[in-house]
Each structure stands twice: as C-alpha cells, then as structure tokens.
CSV table of C-alpha atoms and ligand atoms in Angstrom, one decimal:
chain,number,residue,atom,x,y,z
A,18,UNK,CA,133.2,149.7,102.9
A,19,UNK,CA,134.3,151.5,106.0
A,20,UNK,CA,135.8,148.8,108.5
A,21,UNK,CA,136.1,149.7,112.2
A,22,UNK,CA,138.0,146.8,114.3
A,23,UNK,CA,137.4,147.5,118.2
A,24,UNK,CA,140.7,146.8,120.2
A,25,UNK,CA,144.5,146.9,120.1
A,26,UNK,CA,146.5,144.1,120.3
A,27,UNK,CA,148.4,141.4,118.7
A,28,UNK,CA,144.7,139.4,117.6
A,29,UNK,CA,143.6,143.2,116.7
A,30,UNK,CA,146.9,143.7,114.3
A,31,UNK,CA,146.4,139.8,112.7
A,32,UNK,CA,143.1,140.8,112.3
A,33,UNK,CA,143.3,144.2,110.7
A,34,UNK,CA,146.3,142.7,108.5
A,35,UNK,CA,143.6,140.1,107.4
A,36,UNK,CA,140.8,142.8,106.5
A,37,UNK,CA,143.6,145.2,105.0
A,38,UNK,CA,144.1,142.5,102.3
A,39,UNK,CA,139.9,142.9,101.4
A,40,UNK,CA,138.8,144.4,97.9
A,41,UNK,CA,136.0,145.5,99.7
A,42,UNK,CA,137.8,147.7,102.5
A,43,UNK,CA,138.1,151.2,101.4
A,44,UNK,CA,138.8,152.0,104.7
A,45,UNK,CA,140.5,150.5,108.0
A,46,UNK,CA,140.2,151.9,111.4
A,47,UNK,CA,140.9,150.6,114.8
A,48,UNK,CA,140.5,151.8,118.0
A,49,UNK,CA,142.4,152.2,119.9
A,50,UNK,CA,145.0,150.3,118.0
A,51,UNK,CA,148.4,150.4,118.3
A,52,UNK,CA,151.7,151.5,116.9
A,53,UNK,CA,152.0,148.3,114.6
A,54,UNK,CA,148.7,148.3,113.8
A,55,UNK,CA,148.5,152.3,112.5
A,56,UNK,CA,150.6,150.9,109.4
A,57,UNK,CA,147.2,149.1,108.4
A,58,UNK,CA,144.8,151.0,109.8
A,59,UNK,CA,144.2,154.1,111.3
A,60,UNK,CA,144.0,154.2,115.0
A,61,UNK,CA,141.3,155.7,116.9
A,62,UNK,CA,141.6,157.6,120.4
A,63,UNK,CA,138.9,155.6,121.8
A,64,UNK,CA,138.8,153.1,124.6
A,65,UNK,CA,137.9,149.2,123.7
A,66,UNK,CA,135.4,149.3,126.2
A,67,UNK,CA,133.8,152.9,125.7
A,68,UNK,CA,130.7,151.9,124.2
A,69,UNK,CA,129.2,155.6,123.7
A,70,UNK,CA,132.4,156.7,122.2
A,71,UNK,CA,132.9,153.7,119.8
A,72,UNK,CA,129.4,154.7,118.4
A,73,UNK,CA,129.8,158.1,118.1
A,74,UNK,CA,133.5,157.4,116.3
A,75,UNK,CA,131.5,155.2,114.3
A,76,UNK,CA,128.9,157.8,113.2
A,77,UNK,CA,131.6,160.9,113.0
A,78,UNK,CA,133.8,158.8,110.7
A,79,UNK,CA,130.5,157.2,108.2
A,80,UNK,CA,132.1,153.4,109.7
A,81,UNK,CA,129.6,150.6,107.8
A,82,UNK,CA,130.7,147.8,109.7
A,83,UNK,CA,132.3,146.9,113.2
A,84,UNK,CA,134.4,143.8,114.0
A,85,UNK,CA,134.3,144.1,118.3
A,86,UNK,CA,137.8,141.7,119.1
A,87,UNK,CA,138.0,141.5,123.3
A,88,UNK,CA,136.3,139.9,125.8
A,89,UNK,CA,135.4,142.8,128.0
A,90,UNK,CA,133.5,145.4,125.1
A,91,UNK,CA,131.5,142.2,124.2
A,92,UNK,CA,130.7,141.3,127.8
A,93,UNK,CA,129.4,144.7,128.4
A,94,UNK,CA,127.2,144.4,125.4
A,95,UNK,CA,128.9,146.5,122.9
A,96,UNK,CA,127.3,144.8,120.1
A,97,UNK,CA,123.6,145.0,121.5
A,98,UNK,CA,124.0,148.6,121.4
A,99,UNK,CA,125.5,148.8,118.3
A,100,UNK,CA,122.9,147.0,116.8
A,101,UNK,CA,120.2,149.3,118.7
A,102,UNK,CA,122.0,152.6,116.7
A,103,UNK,CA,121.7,150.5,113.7
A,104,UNK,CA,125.1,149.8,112.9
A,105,UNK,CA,126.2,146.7,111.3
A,106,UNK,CA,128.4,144.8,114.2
A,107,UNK,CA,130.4,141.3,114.3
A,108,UNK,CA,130.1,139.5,117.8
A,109,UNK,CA,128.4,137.9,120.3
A,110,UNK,CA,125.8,140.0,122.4
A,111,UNK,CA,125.8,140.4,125.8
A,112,UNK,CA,123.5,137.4,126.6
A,113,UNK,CA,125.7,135.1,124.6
A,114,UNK,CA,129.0,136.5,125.4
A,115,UNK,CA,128.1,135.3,128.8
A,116,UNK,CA,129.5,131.5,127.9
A,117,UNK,CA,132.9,133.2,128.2
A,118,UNK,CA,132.1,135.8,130.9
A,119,UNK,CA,130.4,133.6,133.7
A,120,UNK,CA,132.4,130.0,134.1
A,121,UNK,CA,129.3,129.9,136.5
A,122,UNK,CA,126.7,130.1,133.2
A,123,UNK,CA,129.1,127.8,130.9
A,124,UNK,CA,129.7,125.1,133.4
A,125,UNK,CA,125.5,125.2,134.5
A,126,UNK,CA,124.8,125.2,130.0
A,127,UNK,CA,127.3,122.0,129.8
A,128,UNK,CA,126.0,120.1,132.9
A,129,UNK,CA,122.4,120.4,131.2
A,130,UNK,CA,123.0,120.0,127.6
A,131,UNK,CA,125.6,116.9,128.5
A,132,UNK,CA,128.5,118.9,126.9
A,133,UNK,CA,131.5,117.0,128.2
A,134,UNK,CA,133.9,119.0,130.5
A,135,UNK,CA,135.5,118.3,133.7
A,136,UNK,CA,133.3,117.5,137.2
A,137,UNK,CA,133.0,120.5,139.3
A,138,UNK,CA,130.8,122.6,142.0
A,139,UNK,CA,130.4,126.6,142.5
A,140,UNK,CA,131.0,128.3,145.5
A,141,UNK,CA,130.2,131.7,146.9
A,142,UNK,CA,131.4,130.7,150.5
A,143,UNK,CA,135.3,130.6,151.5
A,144,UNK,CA,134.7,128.0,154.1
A,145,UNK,CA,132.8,125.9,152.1
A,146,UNK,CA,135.3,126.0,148.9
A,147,UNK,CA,137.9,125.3,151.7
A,148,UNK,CA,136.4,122.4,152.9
A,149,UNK,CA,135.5,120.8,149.2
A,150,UNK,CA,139.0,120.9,148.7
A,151,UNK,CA,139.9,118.8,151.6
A,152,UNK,CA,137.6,116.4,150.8
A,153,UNK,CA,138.4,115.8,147.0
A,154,UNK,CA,142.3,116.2,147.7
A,155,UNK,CA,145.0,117.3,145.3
A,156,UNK,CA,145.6,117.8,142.0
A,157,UNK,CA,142.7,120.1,141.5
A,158,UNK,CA,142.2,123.5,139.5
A,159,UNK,CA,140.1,126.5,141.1
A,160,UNK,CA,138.7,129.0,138.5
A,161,UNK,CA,137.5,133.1,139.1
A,162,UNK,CA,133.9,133.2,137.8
A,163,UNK,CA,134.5,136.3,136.2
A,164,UNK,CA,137.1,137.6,133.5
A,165,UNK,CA,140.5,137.7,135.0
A,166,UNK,CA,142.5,138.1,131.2
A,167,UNK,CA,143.0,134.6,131.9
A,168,UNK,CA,144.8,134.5,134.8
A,169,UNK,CA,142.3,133.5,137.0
A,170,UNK,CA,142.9,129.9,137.2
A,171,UNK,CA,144.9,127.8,139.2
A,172,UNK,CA,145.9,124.2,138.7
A,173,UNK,CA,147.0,123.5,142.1
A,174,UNK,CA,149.4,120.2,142.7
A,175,UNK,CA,149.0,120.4,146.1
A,176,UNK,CA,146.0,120.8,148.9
A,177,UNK,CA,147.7,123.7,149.9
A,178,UNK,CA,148.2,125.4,146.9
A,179,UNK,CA,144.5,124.7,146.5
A,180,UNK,CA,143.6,126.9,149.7
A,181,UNK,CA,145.9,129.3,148.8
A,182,UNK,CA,144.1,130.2,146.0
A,183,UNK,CA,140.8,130.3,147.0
A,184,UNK,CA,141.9,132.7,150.2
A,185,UNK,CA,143.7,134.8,147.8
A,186,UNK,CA,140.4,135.6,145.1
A,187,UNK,CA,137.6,134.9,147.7
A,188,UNK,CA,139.2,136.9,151.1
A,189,UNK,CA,142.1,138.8,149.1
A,190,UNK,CA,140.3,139.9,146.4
A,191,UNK,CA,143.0,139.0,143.9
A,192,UNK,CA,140.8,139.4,140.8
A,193,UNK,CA,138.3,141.5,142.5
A,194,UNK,CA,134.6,141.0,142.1
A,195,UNK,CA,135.6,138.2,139.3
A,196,UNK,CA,137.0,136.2,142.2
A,197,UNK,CA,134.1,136.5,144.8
A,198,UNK,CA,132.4,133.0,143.4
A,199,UNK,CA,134.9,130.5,142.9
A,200,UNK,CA,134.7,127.2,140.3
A,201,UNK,CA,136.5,124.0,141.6
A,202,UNK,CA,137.1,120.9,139.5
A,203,UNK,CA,138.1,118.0,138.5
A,204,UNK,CA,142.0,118.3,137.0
A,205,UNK,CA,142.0,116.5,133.5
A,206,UNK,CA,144.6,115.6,131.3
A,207,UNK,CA,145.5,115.1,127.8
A,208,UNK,CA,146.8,117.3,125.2
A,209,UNK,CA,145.3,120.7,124.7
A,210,UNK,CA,143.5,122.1,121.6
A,211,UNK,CA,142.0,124.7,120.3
A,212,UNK,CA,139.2,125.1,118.1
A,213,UNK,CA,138.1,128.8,116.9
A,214,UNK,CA,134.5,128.3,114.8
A,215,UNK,CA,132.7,131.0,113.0
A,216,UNK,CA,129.1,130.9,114.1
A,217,UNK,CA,126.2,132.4,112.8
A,218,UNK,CA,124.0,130.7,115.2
A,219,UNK,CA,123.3,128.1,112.4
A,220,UNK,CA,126.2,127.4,110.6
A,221,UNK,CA,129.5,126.1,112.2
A,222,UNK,CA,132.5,126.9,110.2
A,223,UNK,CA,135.5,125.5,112.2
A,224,UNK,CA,138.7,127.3,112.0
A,225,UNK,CA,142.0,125.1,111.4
A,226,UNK,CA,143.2,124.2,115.3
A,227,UNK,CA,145.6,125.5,117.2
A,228,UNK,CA,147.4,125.0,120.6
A,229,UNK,CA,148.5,128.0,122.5
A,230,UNK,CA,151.2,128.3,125.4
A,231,UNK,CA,149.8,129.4,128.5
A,232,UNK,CA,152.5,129.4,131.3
A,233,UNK,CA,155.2,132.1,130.8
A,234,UNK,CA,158.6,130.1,131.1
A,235,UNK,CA,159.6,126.7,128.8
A,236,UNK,CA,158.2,123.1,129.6
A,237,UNK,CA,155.2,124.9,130.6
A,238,UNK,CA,156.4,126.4,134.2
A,239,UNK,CA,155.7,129.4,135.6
A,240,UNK,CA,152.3,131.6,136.2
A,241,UNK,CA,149.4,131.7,133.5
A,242,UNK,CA,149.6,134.6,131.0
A,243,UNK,CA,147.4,135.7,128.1
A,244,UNK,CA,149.3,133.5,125.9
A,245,UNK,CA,153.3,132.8,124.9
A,246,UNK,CA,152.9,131.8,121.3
A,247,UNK,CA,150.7,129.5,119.8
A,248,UNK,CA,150.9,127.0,116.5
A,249,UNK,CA,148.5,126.3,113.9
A,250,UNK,CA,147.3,123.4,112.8
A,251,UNK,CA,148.4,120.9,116.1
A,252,UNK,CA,148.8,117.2,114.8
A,253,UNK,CA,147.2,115.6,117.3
A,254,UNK,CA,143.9,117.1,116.5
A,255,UNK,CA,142.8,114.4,114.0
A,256,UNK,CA,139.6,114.4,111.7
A,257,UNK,CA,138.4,111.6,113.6
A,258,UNK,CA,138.6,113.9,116.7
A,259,UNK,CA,137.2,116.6,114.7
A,260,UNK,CA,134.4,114.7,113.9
A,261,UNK,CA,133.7,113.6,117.7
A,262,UNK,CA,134.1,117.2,118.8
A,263,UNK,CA,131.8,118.6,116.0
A,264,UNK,CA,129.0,116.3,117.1
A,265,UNK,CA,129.4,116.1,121.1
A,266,UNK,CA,131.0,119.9,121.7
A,267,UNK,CA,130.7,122.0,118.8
A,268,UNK,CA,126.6,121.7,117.7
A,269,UNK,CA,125.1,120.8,121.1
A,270,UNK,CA,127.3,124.3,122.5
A,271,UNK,CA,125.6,126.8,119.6
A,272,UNK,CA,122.1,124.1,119.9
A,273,UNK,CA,122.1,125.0,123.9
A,274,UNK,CA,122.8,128.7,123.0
A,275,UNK,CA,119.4,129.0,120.5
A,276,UNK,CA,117.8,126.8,123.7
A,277,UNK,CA,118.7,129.2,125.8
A,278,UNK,CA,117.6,132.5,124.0
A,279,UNK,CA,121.0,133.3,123.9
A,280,UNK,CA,121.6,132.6,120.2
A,281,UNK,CA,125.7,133.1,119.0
A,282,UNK,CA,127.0,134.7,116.6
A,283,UNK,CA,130.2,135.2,115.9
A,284,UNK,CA,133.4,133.3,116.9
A,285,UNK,CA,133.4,130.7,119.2
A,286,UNK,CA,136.4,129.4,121.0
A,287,UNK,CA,136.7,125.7,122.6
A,288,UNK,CA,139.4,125.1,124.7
A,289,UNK,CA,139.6,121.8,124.7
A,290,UNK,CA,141.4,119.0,126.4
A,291,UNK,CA,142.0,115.4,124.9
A,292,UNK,CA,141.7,112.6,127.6
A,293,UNK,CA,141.7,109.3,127.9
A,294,UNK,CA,137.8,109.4,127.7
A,295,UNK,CA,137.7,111.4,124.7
A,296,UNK,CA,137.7,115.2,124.0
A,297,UNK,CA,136.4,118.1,127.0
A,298,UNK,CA,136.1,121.6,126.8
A,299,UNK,CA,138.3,123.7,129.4
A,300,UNK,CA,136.8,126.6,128.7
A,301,UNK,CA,134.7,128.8,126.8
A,302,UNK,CA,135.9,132.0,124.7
A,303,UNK,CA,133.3,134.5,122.9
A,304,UNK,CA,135.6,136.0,120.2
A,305,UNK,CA,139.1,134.9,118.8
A,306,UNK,CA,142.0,133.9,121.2
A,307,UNK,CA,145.0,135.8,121.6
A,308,UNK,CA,148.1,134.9,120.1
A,309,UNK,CA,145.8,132.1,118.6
A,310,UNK,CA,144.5,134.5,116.0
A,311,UNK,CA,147.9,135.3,114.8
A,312,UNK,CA,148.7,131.5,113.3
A,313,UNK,CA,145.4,130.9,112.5
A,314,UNK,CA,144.8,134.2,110.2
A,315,UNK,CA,148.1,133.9,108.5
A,316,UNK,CA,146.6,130.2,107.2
A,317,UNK,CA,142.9,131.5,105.9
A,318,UNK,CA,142.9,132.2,102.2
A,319,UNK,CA,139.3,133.4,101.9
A,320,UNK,CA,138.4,137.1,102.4
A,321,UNK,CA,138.1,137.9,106.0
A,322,UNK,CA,135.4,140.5,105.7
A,323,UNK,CA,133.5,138.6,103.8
A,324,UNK,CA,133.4,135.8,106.3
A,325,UNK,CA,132.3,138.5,109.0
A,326,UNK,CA,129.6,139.7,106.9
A,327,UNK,CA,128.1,136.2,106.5
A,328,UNK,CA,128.0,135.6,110.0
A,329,UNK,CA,126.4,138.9,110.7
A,330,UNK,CA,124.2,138.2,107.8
A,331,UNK,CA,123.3,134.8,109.1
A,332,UNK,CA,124.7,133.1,106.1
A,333,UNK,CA,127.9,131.5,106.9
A,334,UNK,CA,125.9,128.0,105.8
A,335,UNK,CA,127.1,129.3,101.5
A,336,UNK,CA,130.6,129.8,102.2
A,337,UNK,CA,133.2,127.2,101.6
A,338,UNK,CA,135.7,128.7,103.9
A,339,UNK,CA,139.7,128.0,102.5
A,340,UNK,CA,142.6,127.3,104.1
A,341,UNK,CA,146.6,127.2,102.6
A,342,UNK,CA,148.4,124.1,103.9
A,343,UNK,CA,151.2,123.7,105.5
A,344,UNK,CA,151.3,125.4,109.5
A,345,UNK,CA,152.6,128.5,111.3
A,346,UNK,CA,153.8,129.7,114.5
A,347,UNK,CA,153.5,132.6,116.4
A,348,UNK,CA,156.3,133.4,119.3
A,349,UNK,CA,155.4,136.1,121.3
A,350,UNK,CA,158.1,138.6,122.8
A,351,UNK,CA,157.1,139.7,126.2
A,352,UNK,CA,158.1,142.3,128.5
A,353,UNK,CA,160.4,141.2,131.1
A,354,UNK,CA,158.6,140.1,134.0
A,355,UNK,CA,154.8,139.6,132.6
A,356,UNK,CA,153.0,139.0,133.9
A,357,UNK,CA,153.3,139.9,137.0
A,358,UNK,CA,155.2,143.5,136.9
A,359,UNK,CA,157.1,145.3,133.9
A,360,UNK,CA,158.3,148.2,132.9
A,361,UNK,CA,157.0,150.1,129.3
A,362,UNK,CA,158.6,152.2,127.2
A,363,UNK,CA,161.7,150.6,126.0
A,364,UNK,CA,163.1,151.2,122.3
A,365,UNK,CA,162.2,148.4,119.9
A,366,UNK,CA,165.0,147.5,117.4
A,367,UNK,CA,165.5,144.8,114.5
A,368,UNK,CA,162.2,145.4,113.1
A,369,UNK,CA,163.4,146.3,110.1
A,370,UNK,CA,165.9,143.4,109.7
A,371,UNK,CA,162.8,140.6,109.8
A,372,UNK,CA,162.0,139.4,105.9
A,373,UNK,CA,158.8,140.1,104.6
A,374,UNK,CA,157.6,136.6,104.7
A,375,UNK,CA,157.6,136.4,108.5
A,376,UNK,CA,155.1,139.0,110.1
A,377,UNK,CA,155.7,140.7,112.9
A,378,UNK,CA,152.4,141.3,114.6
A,379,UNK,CA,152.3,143.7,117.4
A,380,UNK,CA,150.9,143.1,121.0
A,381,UNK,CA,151.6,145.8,123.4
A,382,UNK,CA,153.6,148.8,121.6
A,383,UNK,CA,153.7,152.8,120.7
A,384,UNK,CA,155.2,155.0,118.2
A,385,UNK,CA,157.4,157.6,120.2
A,386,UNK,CA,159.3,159.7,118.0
A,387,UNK,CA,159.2,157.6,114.9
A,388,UNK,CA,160.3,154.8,116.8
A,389,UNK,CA,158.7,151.5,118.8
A,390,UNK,CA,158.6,151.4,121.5
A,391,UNK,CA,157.0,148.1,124.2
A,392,UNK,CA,153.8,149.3,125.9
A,393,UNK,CA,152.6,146.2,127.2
A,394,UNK,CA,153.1,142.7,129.0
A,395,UNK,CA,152.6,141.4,125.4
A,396,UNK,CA,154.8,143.6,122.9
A,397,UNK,CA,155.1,141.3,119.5
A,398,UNK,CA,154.3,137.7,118.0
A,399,UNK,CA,156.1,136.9,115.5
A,400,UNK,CA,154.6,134.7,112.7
A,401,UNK,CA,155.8,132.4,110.2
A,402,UNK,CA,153.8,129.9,107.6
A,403,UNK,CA,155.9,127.2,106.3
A,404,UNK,CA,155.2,123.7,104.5
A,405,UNK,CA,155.6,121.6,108.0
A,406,UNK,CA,155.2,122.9,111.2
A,407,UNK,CA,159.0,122.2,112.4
A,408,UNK,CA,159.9,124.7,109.5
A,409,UNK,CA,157.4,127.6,110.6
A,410,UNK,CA,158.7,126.9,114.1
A,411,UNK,CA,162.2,127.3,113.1
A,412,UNK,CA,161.3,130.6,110.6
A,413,UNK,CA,159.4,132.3,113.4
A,414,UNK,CA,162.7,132.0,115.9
A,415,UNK,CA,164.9,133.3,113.1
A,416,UNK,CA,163.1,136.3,112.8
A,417,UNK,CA,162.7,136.7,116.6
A,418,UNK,CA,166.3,136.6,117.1
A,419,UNK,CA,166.5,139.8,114.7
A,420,UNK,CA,164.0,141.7,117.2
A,421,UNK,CA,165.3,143.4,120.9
A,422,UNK,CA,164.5,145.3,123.2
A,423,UNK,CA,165.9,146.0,127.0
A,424,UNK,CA,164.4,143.0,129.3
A,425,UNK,CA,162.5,141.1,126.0
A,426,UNK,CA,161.3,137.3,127.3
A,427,UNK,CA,159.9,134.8,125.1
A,428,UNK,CA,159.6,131.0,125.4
A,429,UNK,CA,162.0,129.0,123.2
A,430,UNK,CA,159.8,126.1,123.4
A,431,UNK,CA,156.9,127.3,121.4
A,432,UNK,CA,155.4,124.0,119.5
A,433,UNK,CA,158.4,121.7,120.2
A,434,UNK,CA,156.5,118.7,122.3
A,435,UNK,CA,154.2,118.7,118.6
A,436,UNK,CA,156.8,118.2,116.5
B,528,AMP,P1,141.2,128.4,131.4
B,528,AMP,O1,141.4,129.9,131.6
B,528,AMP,O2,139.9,127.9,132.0
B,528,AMP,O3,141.4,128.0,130.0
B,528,AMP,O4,142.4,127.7,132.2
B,528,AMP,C1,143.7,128.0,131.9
B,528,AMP,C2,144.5,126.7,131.8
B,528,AMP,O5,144.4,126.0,133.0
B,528,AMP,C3,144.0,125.8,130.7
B,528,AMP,O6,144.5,126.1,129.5
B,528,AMP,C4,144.5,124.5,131.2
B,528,AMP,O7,145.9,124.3,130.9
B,528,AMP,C5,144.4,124.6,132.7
B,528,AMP,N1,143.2,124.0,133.2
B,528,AMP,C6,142.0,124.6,133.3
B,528,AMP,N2,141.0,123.8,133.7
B,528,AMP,C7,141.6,122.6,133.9
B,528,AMP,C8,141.2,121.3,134.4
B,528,AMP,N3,139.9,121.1,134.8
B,528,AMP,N4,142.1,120.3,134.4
B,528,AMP,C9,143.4,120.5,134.0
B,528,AMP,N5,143.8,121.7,133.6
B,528,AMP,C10,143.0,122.7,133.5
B,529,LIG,N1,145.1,132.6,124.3
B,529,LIG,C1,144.0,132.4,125.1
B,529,LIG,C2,142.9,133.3,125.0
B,529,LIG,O1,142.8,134.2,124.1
B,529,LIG,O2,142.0,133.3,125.8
C-alpha cells in the first residue's frame, strides 16, 4: 500500500517512523515533511493545509491511503474532501474536528452531556469579559476560541494579568480572529494527563498516557509552547483512574459526538487534569499531540497502519492493541527564543554521535547541502524507551547532550516531578 502522511513535524516523523516499520507499506510519502523525516519517507512539495493539492498529489502519485496529522488540514475538512474524491483517509471530519477547533463547541458538548471540566462562560464582548473577571477574582485562565498552536491560553495569577489578556486577543488581536470570542474559567488543579484514544466512533482503544511540558523554561515557567518534551506512561495515571475516566470522559465524549451527528473517528486527545474531585478534561485535541506522539509511538508494538485502517474501517472493536513495557521520554531541542522569536537556519551537529536505540525525531529542520539544519521553533525530540521511566529520562539527556546547534534550548526538567 501506498501511505501518504499529511504534515511535517516531530508527531509527523514518530509517525512515519511507526508506519515505515509496516509489511504492508510499499510506499511512504509525506508532505511536506521534513529533512528527518525524507530518511523514511519521501517528502512532498505540498502545504499541510492545501487541500486541492494534497488530492491531486494523492492521485498523481496512485497514494491508497492518507493519515491527515495537524489540527488545521483537519479543521478545514481535509478529510471530508478526501473522502468525497474517494480516497481512503484517517481523521476526524470537519464537523467532529470541531471538539478541538471551537473551545466554544467543546465546552457547550461537556456542559450538556455532564462531561466534567472546569466552570466557565463565553464572551464576545471585551467589557463584559472584563467585568466577569472582576467579579470571580484571580487565579483564573482565559482561552482563544479558536486554534492559537496552543498558545492561546493564559493562566493568569493575578486580576491584572487576567485583563491583560483579554485586551490583548479581544482589542489587540493577538491571535487574530481565534481570539475575538474569549473562554474564561474556573483554574483547576491537580496533576496533568494525557490520554490519546483511537476512535472509530464505536470502539475506544486508549493509548498508554502521557504528560507533556507546556511552559518553555524548567519548573514549568515561562510562556506556553507547543510542547517541551513529554513522557510516556505517567505514574500517577492509575487503572482505577483509567477506569473513572473511561466511564465519565472517554464514552460519554465519543456518545455526545454520534448525539451530535458529529460522529469521530480517529484519534482523540483528553487533556486532562486530576483534582481533588476526581479527573477533568482541559481540553480537547482531534488528532495526536505533539511531542506526545513521540513517547507514545516508540511504546506501541502492534502495526500502526493496521490500527489506522481499523479505525477508518470502523473496526477498531477486533483489535487487541499492544504495548512494550517499560516508559520513554521525549526532550525536545528548541530554537533559542521559541516561542516568541528565533532565528532558522543554523547547522545541526552530533546527529551522528546518538546510538541507535535513542531516536532522534525531528520537529522543525532542512537538509541544506547534505547537512541539518533548524527550521523551526521546534527542531528535534529526542526519544528514549527504557525499563523505568528514570532510565528513559536519563537515556534521552545523554543523547541530547551529543546534539548542538548555535542558540539550542531545551528544558532539563523533562519528567523529573514523576519520578
Ligand atoms: P489548553 O490549551 O486548553 O490545554 O491549555 C494549556 C494549559 O493551560 C493546560 O495544559 C493547563 O496547564 C493550563 N490550563 C488550561 N485550562 C486550565 C484550567 N481551567 N485550570 C488550570 N489550568 C489550566
Ligand atoms: N502537546 C500538546 C498538543 O499537541 O496539543
């Protein structure tokens, strides 16, 4: 089979390193990939969100099947128009990717259904966030409705901070049209988890869980990025909580979906937070996380394209899904700077120091010359299964100490409050 995976980053690389290892792939392509990921696969000149263009690369090159990875190709309904050409397609369509697109729709489906998550109200008026704020005090977190690569959200510690950010996306326009409707809420708190399932709109196949590092700088300061590293499985998500979360979070979310006419298929993220009155989703994502992926792939034993097919097929409900045991960690190595401003285009060296049982998934680079070099905010995560999670830890820094580059930043703390 002919395998095309739509986008190009370090979730992209994990999971075209996944579908690379298929019997049934005869062929890899990604578009528009990257400079680690044209070892795998070859890379198509094609933008993640050029829907016309992904299907006619799909019909020049004889493609059978597409994975579609980001948020953005989904949202615009890449897979709808896929399947309208007739071509085999894993993802959520447009009406379900919506859980992840609107925080507007996913707060409104877990305030009906009774899907626990924190207390909040919408606005589309400055003055009237403003004064909400005022009234509920500090701490409190303000959310962009839209996508904002998951920066739009701001857990303010302060009143102040909390008007701040409302001026900035509602009058400012800091996320553009994302930020003209504003969620406000409740500030939980509790560990973090996160759960990945495979959904076919029937089954639920949950993935192992993993906790990812959202601020930029150690103990969790700093702005929000995309991710700093993430570890796979996290201790404190326990089968008892695993059981509580498939019955109150998991299956009402995908029952509310069919109830909805949105039905969802594909993979389903929960963020989730565990407080003192049990587990609550932060947030919604419509496809695999990012540098989640990374861990979480380098732990699945059973054929990755044959999972997609069975959720495209709607029969994920036959597969016993594997796992090895043990953990891993991903560390991601960052561009100086992300993610607020950095510079691209600096030589990559090391690479071919790290030992073949740590994999060096790449994130935001090019090949210039024959050589890498960083062409992103994100440029590498570098992955490491072990028995015990202290040991993948410890085997992921040692091979990120081989890597540099000319301003490279990554947090030393990845998975150390777990272990
Ligand atoms: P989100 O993009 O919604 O996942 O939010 C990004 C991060 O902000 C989350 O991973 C949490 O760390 C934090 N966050 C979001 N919502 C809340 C909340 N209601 N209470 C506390 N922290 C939150
Ligand atoms: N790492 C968070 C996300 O992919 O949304």
């Amino acid at each position: 089979m002919k395998v095309l995976v739509v986008g190009g980053g370090g979730r992209e690389h994990a999971i075209c390193v996944g579908l690379a290892k298929s019997p049934k792939v005869t062929k890899l392509y990604c578009a528009p990939g990257n400079g680690g990921i044209a070892q795998v696969a070859e890379c198509l000149d094609v933008k993640a969100t050029d829907i016309e263009g992904m299907i006619a690369a799909v019909k020049a090159k004889g493609i059978d099947f597409v994975m579609v990875a980001p948020d953005d190709p989904l949202a615009l309904g890449m897979v709808d128009a896929m399947e309208a050409a007739g071509i085999r397609a894993f993802g959520p369509r447009k009406n379900a990717a919506i859980l992840e697109s609107s925080k507007v729709f996913s707060k409104g489906l877990m305030k009906k259904y009774g899907i626990p998550t924190a207390a909040y109200e919408t606005f589309d008026k400055m003055d009237e966030a403003l004064a909400y704020i005022e009234k509920q005090g500090a701490p409190i977190v303000v959310k962009a409705d839209g996508l904002a690569l998951g920066k739009g959200v701001v857990v303010a510690s302060t009143v102040e901070e909390a008007r701040a950010a409302v001026v900035d996306m509602m009058q400012n326009g800091k996320f553009g049209a994302s930020g003209a409707r504003v969620v406000i809420e409740e500030c939980m708190t509790g560990p973090e988890v996160t759960v990945l399932c495979f959904t076919d709109g029937k089954a639920i196949a949950p993935m192992l869980s993993s906790q990812d590092h959202k601020r930029a700088y150690d103990n969790d300061e700093g702005p929000n990025t995309g991710g700093m590293g993430a570890i796979c499985p996290t201790p404190n998500y326990t089968p008892e909580i695993a059981a509580v979360c498939m019955e109150k979070i998991f299956r009402p979310t995908v029952e509310a979906m069919n109830k909805e006419g949105r039905p969802f298929k594909g993979v389903l993220y929960f963020g989730l937070m565990l407080t003192p009155q049990g587990p609550k989703v932060v947030e919604y994502n419509a496809r695999f996380g990012d540098p989640e992926t990374q861990p979480i792939l380098s732990m699945l034993e059973t054929d990755l394209l044959e999972i997609f097919e069975a959720v495209v097929d709607e029969r994920l409900g036959e597969l016993d899904i594997k796992w090895k045991s043990g953990a891993a960690a991903c560390v991601v190595i960052a561009s100086g700077g992300y993610p607020v401003a950095y510079d691209k285009g600096y030589e990559i060296t090391g690479l071919d120091k790290v030992p073949a049982d740590i994999t060096v998934f790449h994130a935001g680079t090019a090949l210039r010359d024959g050589k890498y070099v960083t062409n992103g905010g994100r440029v590498l995560g570098v992955t490491a299964t072990a028995d015990t999670l202290a040991a993948a830890i410890h085997r992921a820094y040692e091979g990120v100490k081989l890597i540099h580059f000319e301003k490279a930043h990554y947090r030393k703390d990845i998975g150390a409050k777990l272990i």
